[in-house]
Tab-separated table of C-alpha atoms and ligand atoms in Angstrom:
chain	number	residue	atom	x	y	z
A	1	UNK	CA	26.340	15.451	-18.277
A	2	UNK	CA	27.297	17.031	-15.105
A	3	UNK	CA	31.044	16.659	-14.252
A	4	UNK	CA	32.587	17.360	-10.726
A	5	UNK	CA	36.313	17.327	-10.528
A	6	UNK	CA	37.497	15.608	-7.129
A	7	UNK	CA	40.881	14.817	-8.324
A	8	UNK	CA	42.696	17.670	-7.506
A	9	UNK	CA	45.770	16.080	-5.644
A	10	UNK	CA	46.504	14.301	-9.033
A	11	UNK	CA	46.447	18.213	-10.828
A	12	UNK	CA	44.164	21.378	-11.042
A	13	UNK	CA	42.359	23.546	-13.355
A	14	UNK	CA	44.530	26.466	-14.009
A	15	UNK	CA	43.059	30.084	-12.269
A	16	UNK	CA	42.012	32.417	-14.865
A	17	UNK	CA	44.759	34.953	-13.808
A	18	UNK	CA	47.571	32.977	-13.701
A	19	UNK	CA	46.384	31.797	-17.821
A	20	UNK	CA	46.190	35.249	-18.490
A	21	UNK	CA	49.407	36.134	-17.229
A	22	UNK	CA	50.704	33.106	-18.863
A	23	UNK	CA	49.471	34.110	-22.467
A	24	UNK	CA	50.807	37.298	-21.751
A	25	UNK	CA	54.231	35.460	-22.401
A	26	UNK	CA	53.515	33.652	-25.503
A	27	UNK	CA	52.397	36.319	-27.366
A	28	UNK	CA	53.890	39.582	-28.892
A	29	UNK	CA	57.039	40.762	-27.972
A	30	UNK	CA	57.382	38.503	-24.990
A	31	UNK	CA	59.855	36.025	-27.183
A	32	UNK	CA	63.031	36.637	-25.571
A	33	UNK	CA	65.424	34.388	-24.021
A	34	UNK	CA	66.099	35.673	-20.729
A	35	UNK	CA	69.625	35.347	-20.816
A	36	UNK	CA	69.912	37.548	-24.065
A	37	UNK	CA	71.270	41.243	-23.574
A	38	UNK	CA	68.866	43.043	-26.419
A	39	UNK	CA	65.304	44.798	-25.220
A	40	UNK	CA	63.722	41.325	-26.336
A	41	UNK	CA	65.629	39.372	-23.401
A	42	UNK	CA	65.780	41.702	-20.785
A	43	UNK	CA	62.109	42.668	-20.578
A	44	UNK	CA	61.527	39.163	-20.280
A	45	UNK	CA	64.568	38.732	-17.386
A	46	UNK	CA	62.850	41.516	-15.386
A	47	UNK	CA	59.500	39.274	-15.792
A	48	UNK	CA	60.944	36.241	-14.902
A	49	UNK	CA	62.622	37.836	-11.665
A	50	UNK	CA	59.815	39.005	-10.594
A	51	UNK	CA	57.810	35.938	-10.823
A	52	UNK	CA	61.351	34.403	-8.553
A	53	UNK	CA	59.811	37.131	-5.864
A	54	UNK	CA	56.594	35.738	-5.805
A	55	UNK	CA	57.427	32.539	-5.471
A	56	UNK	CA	60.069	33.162	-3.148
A	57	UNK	CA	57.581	36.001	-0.703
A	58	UNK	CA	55.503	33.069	-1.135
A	59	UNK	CA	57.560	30.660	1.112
A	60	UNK	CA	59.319	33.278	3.606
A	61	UNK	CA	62.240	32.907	0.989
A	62	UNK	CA	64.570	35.408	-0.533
A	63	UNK	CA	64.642	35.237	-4.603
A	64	UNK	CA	67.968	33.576	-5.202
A	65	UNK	CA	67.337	30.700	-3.290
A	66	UNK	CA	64.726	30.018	-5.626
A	67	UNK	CA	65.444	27.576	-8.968
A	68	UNK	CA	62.595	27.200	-11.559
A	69	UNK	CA	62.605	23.198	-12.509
A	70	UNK	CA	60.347	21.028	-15.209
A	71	UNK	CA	58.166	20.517	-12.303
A	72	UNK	CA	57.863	18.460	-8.612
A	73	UNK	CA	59.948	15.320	-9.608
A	74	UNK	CA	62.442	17.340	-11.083
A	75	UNK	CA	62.961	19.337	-8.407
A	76	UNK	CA	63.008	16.158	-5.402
A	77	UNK	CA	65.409	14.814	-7.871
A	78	UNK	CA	67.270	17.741	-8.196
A	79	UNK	CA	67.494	18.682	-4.204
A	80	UNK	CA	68.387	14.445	-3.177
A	81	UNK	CA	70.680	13.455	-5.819
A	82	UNK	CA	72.648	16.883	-5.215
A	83	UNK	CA	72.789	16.993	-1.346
A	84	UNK	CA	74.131	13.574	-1.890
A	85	UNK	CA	76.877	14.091	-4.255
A	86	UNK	CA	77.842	17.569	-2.857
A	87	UNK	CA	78.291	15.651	0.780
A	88	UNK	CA	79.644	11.936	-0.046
A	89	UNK	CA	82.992	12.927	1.523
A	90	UNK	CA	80.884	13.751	4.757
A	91	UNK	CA	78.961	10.265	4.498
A	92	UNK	CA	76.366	8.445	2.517
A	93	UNK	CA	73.475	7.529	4.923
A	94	UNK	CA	70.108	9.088	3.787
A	95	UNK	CA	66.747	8.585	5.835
A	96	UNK	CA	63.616	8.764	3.994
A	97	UNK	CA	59.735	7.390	4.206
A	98	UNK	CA	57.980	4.665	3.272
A	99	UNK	CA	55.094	6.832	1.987
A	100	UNK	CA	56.734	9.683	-0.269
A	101	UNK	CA	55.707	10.383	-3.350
A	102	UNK	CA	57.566	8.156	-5.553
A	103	UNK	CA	59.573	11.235	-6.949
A	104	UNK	CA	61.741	10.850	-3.513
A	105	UNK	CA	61.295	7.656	-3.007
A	106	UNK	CA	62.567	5.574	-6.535
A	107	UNK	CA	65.590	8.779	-6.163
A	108	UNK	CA	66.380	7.271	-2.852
A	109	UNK	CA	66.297	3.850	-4.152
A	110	UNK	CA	68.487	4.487	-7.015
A	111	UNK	CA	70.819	6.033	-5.102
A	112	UNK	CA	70.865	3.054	-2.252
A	113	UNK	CA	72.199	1.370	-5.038
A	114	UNK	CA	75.160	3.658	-6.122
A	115	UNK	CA	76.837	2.960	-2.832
A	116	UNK	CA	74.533	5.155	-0.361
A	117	UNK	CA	72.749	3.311	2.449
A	118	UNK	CA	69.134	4.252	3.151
A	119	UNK	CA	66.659	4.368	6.090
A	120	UNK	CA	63.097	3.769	4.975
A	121	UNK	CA	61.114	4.953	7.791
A	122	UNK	CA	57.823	2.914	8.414
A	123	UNK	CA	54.759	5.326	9.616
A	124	UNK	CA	52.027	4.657	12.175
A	125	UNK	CA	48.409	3.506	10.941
A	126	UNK	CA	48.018	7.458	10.365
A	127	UNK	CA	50.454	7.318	7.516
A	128	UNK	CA	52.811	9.906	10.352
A	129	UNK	CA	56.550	9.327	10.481
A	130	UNK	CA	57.875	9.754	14.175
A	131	UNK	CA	60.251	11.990	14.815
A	132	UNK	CA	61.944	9.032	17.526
A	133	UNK	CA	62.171	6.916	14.624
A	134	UNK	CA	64.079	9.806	12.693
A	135	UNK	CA	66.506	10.467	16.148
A	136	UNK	CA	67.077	6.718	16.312
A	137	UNK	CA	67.752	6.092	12.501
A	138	UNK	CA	70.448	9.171	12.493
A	139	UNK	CA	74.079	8.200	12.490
A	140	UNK	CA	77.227	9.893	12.099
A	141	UNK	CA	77.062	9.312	8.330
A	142	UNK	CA	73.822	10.901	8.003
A	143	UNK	CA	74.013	13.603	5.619
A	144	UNK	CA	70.285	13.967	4.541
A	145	UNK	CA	66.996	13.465	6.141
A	146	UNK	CA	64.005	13.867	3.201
A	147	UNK	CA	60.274	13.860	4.716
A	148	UNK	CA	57.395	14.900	2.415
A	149	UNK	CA	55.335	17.598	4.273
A	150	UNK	CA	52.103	16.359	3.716
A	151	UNK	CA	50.664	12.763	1.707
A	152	UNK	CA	49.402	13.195	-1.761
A	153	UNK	CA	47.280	9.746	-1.078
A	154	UNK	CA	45.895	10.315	2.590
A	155	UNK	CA	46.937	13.597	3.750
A	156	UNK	CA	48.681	12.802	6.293
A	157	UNK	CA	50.603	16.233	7.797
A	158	UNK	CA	54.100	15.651	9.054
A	159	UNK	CA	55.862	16.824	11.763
A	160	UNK	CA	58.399	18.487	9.654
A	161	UNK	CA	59.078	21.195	12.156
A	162	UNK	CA	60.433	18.992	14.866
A	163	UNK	CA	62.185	17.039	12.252
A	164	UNK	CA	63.741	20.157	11.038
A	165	UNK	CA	65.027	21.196	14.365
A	166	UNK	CA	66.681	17.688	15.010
A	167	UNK	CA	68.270	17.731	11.411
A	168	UNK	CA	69.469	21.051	12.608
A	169	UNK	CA	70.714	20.204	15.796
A	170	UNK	CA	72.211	17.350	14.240
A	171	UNK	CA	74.334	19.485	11.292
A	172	UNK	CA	71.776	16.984	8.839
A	173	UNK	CA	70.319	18.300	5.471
A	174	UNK	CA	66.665	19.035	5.151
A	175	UNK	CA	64.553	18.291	2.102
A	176	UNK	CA	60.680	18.184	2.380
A	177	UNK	CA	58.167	17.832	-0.536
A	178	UNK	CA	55.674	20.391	-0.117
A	179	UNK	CA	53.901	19.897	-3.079
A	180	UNK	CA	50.665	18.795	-1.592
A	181	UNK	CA	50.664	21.011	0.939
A	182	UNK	CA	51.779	25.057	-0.770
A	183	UNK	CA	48.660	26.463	-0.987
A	184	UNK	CA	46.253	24.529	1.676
A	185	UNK	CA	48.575	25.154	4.772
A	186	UNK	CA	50.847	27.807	5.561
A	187	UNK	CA	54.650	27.146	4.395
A	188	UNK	CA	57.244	28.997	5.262
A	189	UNK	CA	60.845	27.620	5.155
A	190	UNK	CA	62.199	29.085	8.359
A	191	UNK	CA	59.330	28.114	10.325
A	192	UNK	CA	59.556	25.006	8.799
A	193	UNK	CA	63.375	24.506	9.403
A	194	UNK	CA	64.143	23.541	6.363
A	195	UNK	CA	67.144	23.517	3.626
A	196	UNK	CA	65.201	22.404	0.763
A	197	UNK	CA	61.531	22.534	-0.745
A	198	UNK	CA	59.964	21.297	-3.307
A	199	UNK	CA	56.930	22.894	-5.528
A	200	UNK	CA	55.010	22.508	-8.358
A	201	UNK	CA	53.292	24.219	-10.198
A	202	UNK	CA	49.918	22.207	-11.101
A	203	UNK	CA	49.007	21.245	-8.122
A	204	UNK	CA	48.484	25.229	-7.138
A	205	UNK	CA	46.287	26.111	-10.351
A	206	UNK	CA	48.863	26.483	-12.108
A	207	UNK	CA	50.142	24.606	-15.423
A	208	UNK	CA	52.114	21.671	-15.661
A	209	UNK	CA	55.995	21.480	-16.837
A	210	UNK	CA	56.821	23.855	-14.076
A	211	UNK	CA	58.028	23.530	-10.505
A	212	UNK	CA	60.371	25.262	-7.844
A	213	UNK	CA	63.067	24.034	-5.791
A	214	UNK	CA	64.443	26.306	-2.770
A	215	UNK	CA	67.450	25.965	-1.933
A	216	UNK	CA	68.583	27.886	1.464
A	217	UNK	CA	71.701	29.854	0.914
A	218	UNK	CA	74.532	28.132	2.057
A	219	UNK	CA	73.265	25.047	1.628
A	220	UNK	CA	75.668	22.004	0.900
A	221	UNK	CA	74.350	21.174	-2.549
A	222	UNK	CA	75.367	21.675	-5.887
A	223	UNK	CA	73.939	20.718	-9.479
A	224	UNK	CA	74.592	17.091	-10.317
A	225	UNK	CA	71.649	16.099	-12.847
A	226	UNK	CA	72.250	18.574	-16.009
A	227	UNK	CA	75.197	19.344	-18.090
A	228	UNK	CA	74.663	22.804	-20.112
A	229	UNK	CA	74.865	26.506	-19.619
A	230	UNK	CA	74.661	28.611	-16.664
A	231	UNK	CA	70.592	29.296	-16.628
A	232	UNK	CA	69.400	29.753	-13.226
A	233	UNK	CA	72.666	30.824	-11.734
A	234	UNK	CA	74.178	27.513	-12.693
A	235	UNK	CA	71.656	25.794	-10.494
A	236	UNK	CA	69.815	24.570	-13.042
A	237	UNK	CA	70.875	24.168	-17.117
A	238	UNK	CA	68.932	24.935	-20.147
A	239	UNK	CA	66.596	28.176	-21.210
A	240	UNK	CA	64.102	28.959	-18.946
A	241	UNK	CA	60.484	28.144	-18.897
A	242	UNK	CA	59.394	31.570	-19.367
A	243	UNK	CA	55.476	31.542	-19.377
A	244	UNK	CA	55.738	27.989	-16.947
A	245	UNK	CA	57.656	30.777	-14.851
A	246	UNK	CA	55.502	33.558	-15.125
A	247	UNK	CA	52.269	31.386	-14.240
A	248	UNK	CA	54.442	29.718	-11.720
A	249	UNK	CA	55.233	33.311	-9.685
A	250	UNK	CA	51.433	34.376	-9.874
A	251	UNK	CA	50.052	31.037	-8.894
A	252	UNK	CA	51.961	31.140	-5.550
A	253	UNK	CA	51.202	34.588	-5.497
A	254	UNK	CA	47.341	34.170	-5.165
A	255	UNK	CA	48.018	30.562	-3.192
A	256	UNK	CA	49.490	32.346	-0.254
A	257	UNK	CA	47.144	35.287	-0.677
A	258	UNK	CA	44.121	33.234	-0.398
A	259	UNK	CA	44.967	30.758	1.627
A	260	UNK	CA	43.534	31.281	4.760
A	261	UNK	CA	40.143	31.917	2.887
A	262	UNK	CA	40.600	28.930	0.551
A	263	UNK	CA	41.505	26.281	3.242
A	264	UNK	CA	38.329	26.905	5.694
A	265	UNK	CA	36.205	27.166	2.646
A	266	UNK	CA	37.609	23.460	1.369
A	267	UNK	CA	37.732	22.345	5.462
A	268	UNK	CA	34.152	22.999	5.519
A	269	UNK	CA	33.568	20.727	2.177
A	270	UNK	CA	35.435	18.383	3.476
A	271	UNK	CA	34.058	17.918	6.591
A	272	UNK	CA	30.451	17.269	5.361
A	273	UNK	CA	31.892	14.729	2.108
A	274	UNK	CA	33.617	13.367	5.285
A	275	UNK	CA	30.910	12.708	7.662
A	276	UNK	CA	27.942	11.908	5.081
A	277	UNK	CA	30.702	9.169	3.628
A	278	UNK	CA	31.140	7.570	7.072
A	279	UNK	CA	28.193	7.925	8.524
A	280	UNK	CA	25.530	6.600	4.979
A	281	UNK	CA	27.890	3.802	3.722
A	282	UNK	CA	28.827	0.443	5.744
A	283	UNK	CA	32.286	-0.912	6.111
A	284	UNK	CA	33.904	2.558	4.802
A	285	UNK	CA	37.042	3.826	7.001
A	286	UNK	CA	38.679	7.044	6.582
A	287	UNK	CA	42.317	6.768	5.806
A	288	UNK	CA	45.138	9.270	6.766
A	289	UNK	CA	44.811	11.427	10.050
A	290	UNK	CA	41.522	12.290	11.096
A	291	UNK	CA	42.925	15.743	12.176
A	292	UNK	CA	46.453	16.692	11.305
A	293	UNK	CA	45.211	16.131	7.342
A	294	UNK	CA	45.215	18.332	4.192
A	295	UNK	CA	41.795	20.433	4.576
A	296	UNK	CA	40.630	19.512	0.823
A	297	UNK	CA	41.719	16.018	1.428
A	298	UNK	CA	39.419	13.124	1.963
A	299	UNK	CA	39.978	9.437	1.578
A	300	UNK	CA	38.650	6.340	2.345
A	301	UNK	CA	38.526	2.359	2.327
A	302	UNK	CA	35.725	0.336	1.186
A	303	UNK	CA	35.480	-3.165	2.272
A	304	UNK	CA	35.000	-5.707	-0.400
A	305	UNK	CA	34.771	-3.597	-3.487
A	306	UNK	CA	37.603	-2.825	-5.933
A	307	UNK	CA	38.874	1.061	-6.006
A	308	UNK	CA	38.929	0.727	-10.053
A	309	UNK	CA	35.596	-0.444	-10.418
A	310	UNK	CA	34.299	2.467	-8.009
A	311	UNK	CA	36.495	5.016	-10.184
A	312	UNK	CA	34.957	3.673	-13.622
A	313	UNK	CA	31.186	3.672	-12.187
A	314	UNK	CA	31.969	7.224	-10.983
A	315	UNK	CA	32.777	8.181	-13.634
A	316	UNK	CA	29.774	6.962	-15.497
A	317	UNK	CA	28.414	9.440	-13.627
A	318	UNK	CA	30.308	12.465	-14.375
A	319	UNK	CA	32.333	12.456	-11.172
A	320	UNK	CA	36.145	12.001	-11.441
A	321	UNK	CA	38.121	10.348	-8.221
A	322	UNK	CA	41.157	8.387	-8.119
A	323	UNK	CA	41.855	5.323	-6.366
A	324	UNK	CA	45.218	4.845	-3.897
A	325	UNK	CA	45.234	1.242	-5.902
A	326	UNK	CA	47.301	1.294	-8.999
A	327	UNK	CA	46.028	-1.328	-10.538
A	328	UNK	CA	44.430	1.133	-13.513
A	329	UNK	CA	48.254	1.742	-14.202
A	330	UNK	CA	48.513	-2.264	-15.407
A	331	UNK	CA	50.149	-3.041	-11.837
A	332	UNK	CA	48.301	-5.692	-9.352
A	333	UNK	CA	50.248	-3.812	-6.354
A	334	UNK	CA	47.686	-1.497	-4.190
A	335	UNK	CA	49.702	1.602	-2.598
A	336	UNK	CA	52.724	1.675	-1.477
A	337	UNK	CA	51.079	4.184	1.571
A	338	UNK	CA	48.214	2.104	2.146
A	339	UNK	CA	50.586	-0.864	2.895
A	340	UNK	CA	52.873	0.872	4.721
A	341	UNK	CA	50.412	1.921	6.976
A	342	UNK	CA	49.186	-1.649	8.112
A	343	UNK	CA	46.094	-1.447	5.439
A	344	UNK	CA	46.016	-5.592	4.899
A	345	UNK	CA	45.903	-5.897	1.301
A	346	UNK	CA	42.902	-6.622	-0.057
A	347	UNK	CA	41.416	-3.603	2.002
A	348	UNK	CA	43.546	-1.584	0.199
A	349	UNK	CA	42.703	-2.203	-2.971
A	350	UNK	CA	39.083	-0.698	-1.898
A	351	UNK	CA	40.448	2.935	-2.002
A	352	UNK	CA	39.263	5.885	-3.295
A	353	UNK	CA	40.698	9.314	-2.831
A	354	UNK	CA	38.938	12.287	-3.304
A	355	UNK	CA	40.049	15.471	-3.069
A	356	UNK	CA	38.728	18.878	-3.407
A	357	UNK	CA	39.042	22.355	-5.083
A	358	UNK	CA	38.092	25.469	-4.698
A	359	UNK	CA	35.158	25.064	-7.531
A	360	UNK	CA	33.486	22.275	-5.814
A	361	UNK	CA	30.340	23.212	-3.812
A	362	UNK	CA	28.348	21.823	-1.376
A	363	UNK	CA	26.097	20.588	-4.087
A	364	UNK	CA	28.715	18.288	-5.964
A	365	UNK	CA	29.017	16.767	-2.235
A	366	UNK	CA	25.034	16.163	-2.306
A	367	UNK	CA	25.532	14.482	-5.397
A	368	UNK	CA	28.091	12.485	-5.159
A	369	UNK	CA	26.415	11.591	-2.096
A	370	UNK	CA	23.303	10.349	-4.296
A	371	UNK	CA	25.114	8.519	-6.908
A	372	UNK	CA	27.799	6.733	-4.358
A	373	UNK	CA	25.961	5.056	-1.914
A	374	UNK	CA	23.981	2.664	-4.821
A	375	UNK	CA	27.408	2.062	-6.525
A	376	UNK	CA	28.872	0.891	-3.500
A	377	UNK	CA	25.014	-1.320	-3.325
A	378	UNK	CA	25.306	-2.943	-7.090
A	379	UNK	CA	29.315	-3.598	-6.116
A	380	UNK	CA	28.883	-4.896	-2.697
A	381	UNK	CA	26.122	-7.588	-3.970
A	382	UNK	CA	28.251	-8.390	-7.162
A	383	UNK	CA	31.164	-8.872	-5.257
A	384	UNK	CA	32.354	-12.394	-4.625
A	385	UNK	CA	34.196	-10.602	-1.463
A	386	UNK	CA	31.412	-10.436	0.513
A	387	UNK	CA	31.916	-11.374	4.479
A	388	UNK	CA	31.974	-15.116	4.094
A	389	UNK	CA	34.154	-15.529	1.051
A	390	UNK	CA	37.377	-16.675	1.637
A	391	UNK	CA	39.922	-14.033	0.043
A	392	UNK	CA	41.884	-16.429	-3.439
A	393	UNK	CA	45.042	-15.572	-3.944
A	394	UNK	CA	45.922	-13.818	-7.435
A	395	UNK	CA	49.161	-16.134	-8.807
A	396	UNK	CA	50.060	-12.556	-11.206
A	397	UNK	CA	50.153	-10.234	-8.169
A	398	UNK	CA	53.507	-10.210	-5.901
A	399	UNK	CA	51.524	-8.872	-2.638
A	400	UNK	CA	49.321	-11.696	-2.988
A	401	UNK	CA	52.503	-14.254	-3.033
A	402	UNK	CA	53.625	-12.334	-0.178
A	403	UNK	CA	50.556	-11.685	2.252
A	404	UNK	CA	48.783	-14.732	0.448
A	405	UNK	CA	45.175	-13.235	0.401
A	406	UNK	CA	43.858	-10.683	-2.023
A	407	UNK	CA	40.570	-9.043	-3.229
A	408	UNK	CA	40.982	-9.770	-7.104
A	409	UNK	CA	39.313	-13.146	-7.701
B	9	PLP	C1	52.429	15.610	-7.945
B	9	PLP	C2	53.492	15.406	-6.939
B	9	PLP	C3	54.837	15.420	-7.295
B	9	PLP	C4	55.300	15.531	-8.728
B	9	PLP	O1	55.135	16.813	-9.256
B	9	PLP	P1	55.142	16.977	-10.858
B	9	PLP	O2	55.143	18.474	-11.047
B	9	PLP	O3	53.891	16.324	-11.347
B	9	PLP	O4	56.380	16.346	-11.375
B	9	PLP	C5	55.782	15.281	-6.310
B	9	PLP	N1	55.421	15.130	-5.030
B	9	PLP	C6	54.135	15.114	-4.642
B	9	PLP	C7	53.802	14.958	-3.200
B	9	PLP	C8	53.115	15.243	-5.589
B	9	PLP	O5	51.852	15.197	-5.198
């Protein structure tokens, strides 16, 4: 069957040369433990310093203010919890989003309830936080501001450059979660004003288990999450992820490289999914910002049809979405994003995100343009949500008891 892959804000396929480099590292000689004096460690040290380069060159960083972490979440963990402990004598206020990925988010929340106090900014129907909302939540106990830099579930671009400059101005630590965004639009850390950045490594054709958090010298934050040795200038404890690493360094390498190539090829994609979506199928609405989004980024609602049940018929056809709903994971809650962003909740739960790579075509778009529009047909007229139906409320699902309508009947 022919598959197409439009998940690619979830992960990637890994690029052939960053595999290759990888293997490189699991084979032969390439053992060592980094920290080991012998030939064995310190060919592999040189390696994984280099790789620090990349990744740093990358980003308009220098190499030491780079850490190599398990990944994304451990590295928003890493830069929130640690900015907060390092600065509790300073204060304890932290501002966040409503819409980050839950990484900063649940790391906010758990700290809100170790005696800091937390701003949860709302965002406009865009899914934007403005920057008046972050000058009016600042106090004198502020000692963190952390604003993704753009939405892994609409795409939504932040202003993270004026936010910087008021964190700045304001003697207020920086984190943003650029995840979503290395690799599709340019990031550079002193452009961006920032103190702290998050990576990872999957969602840059890369392989999973491997992430980067910079860390701007200077910086008021220290380790807080592991106890051990002194890996990674005692930023970060335990022996390195050497071929995670050396993938890591060449698949920010060729990101940067390649981006300004890559993005107007998957603009151009996206643009034509985009308009053929919106302009073939009834009742569809584009969420996120029409403009300041991700350029492989596309998602939408559909009225009266369930995001899951438009996943699993996709996927009967060898095309593999995901939905901003998380009812697949066994929860009855639609996004967190979509909510915040005024979506009423049964709309919501119509979501499908789709989001593009750099091996998609303009043919996968011409066929997922010939199998969607009769799924969303056979739904639509299956669907007890049609126009006239009243919306029954779902006793199991909390949004329901709050907002008292749903979609699931
Ligand atoms: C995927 C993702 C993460 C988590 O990264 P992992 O490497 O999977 O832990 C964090 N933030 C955003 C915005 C993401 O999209």
């Amino acid at each position: 069957m022919r598959r197409i892959y439009f998940d690619h804000s979830a992960t990637t396929p890994v690029r052939p040369e960053v595999a290759e480099a990888m293997c490189e590292y699991l084979k032969g000689d390439s053992y060592g433990n980094p920290t080991s004096l012998h030939w064995f460690g310190r060919q592999v040290r040189k390696a994984v310093e280099e790789a620090r380069e990349k990744v740093a060159r990358a980003i308009g960083a220098s190499p030491n203010e780079i850490v190599f972490t398990s990944g994304g979440t451990e590295a928003d963990n890493m830069a929130i919890h640690g900015v907060a402990y390092t600065n509790k004598n300073r204060g304890n206020h932290i501002i966040t989003s409503a819409v980050e990925h839950h990484a900063v988010l649940n790391t906010v929340k758990a700290l809100g309830k170790e005696g800091f106090t937390t701003t949860i900014l709302p965002v406009d129907k865009y899914g934007m936080v403005s920057v008046d909302d972050v000058a009016a939540a600042v106090t004198d106990k502020t000692i963190l501001i952390t604003i993704m830099h753009a939405n892994n579930e609409v795409g939504t671009i932040m202003p993270i450059k004026e936010i910087g400059e008021l964190a700045r101005s304001r003697g207020i630590i920086f984190h943003t979660d650029a995840v979503q965004s290395f690799g599709k639009i340019p990031v550079d850390v002193n452009e961006l004003g920032v103190d702290l950045l998050t990576l990872s490594g999957h969602k840059i054709y890369g392989p999973k288990g491997i992430g980067a958090l910079y860390i701007r010298k200077g910086a008021r934050w220290r380790q807080t999450l592991f106890h051990g040795g002194a890996q990674e200038r005692l930023r970060r404890a335990g022996t390195e992820n050497v071929p995670g690493i050396i993938a890591m360094g060449v698949a920010a390498e060729l990101a940067a490289a390649n981006l300004e190539r890559e993005s107007a090829y998957l603009k151009g994609l996206r643009d034509k999914l985009i308009k053929e979506v919106t302009e073939r199928i009834s009742h569809v609405k584009l969420t996120g910002h029409p403009v300041r989004r991700l350029p492989n980024h596309a998602s939408f609602t559909f009225e009266f049809i369930e995001g899951e049940s438009m996943l699993l018929s996709l996927d009967m056809k060898g095309i593999a979405a995901s939905s901003g709903s998380a009812c697949t994971s066994g929860s009855l809650e639609p996004s967190h994003v979509l909510l915040a962003m005024g979506i009423p909740h049964e709309v919501a739960h119509g979501s499908i995100r789709l989001t593009l790579g750099i091996d998609n075509t303009p043919e996968d778009i011409d066929y997922f343009m010939e199998v969607m529009p009769p799924i969303v047909e056979r739904l639509r007229a299956m669907s007890p949500l049609d126009q006239e139906t009243e919306f029954a409320v779902n006793s199991d699902c909390a949004a329901c008891k709050v907002s008292g309508t749903c979609s699931r009947v």
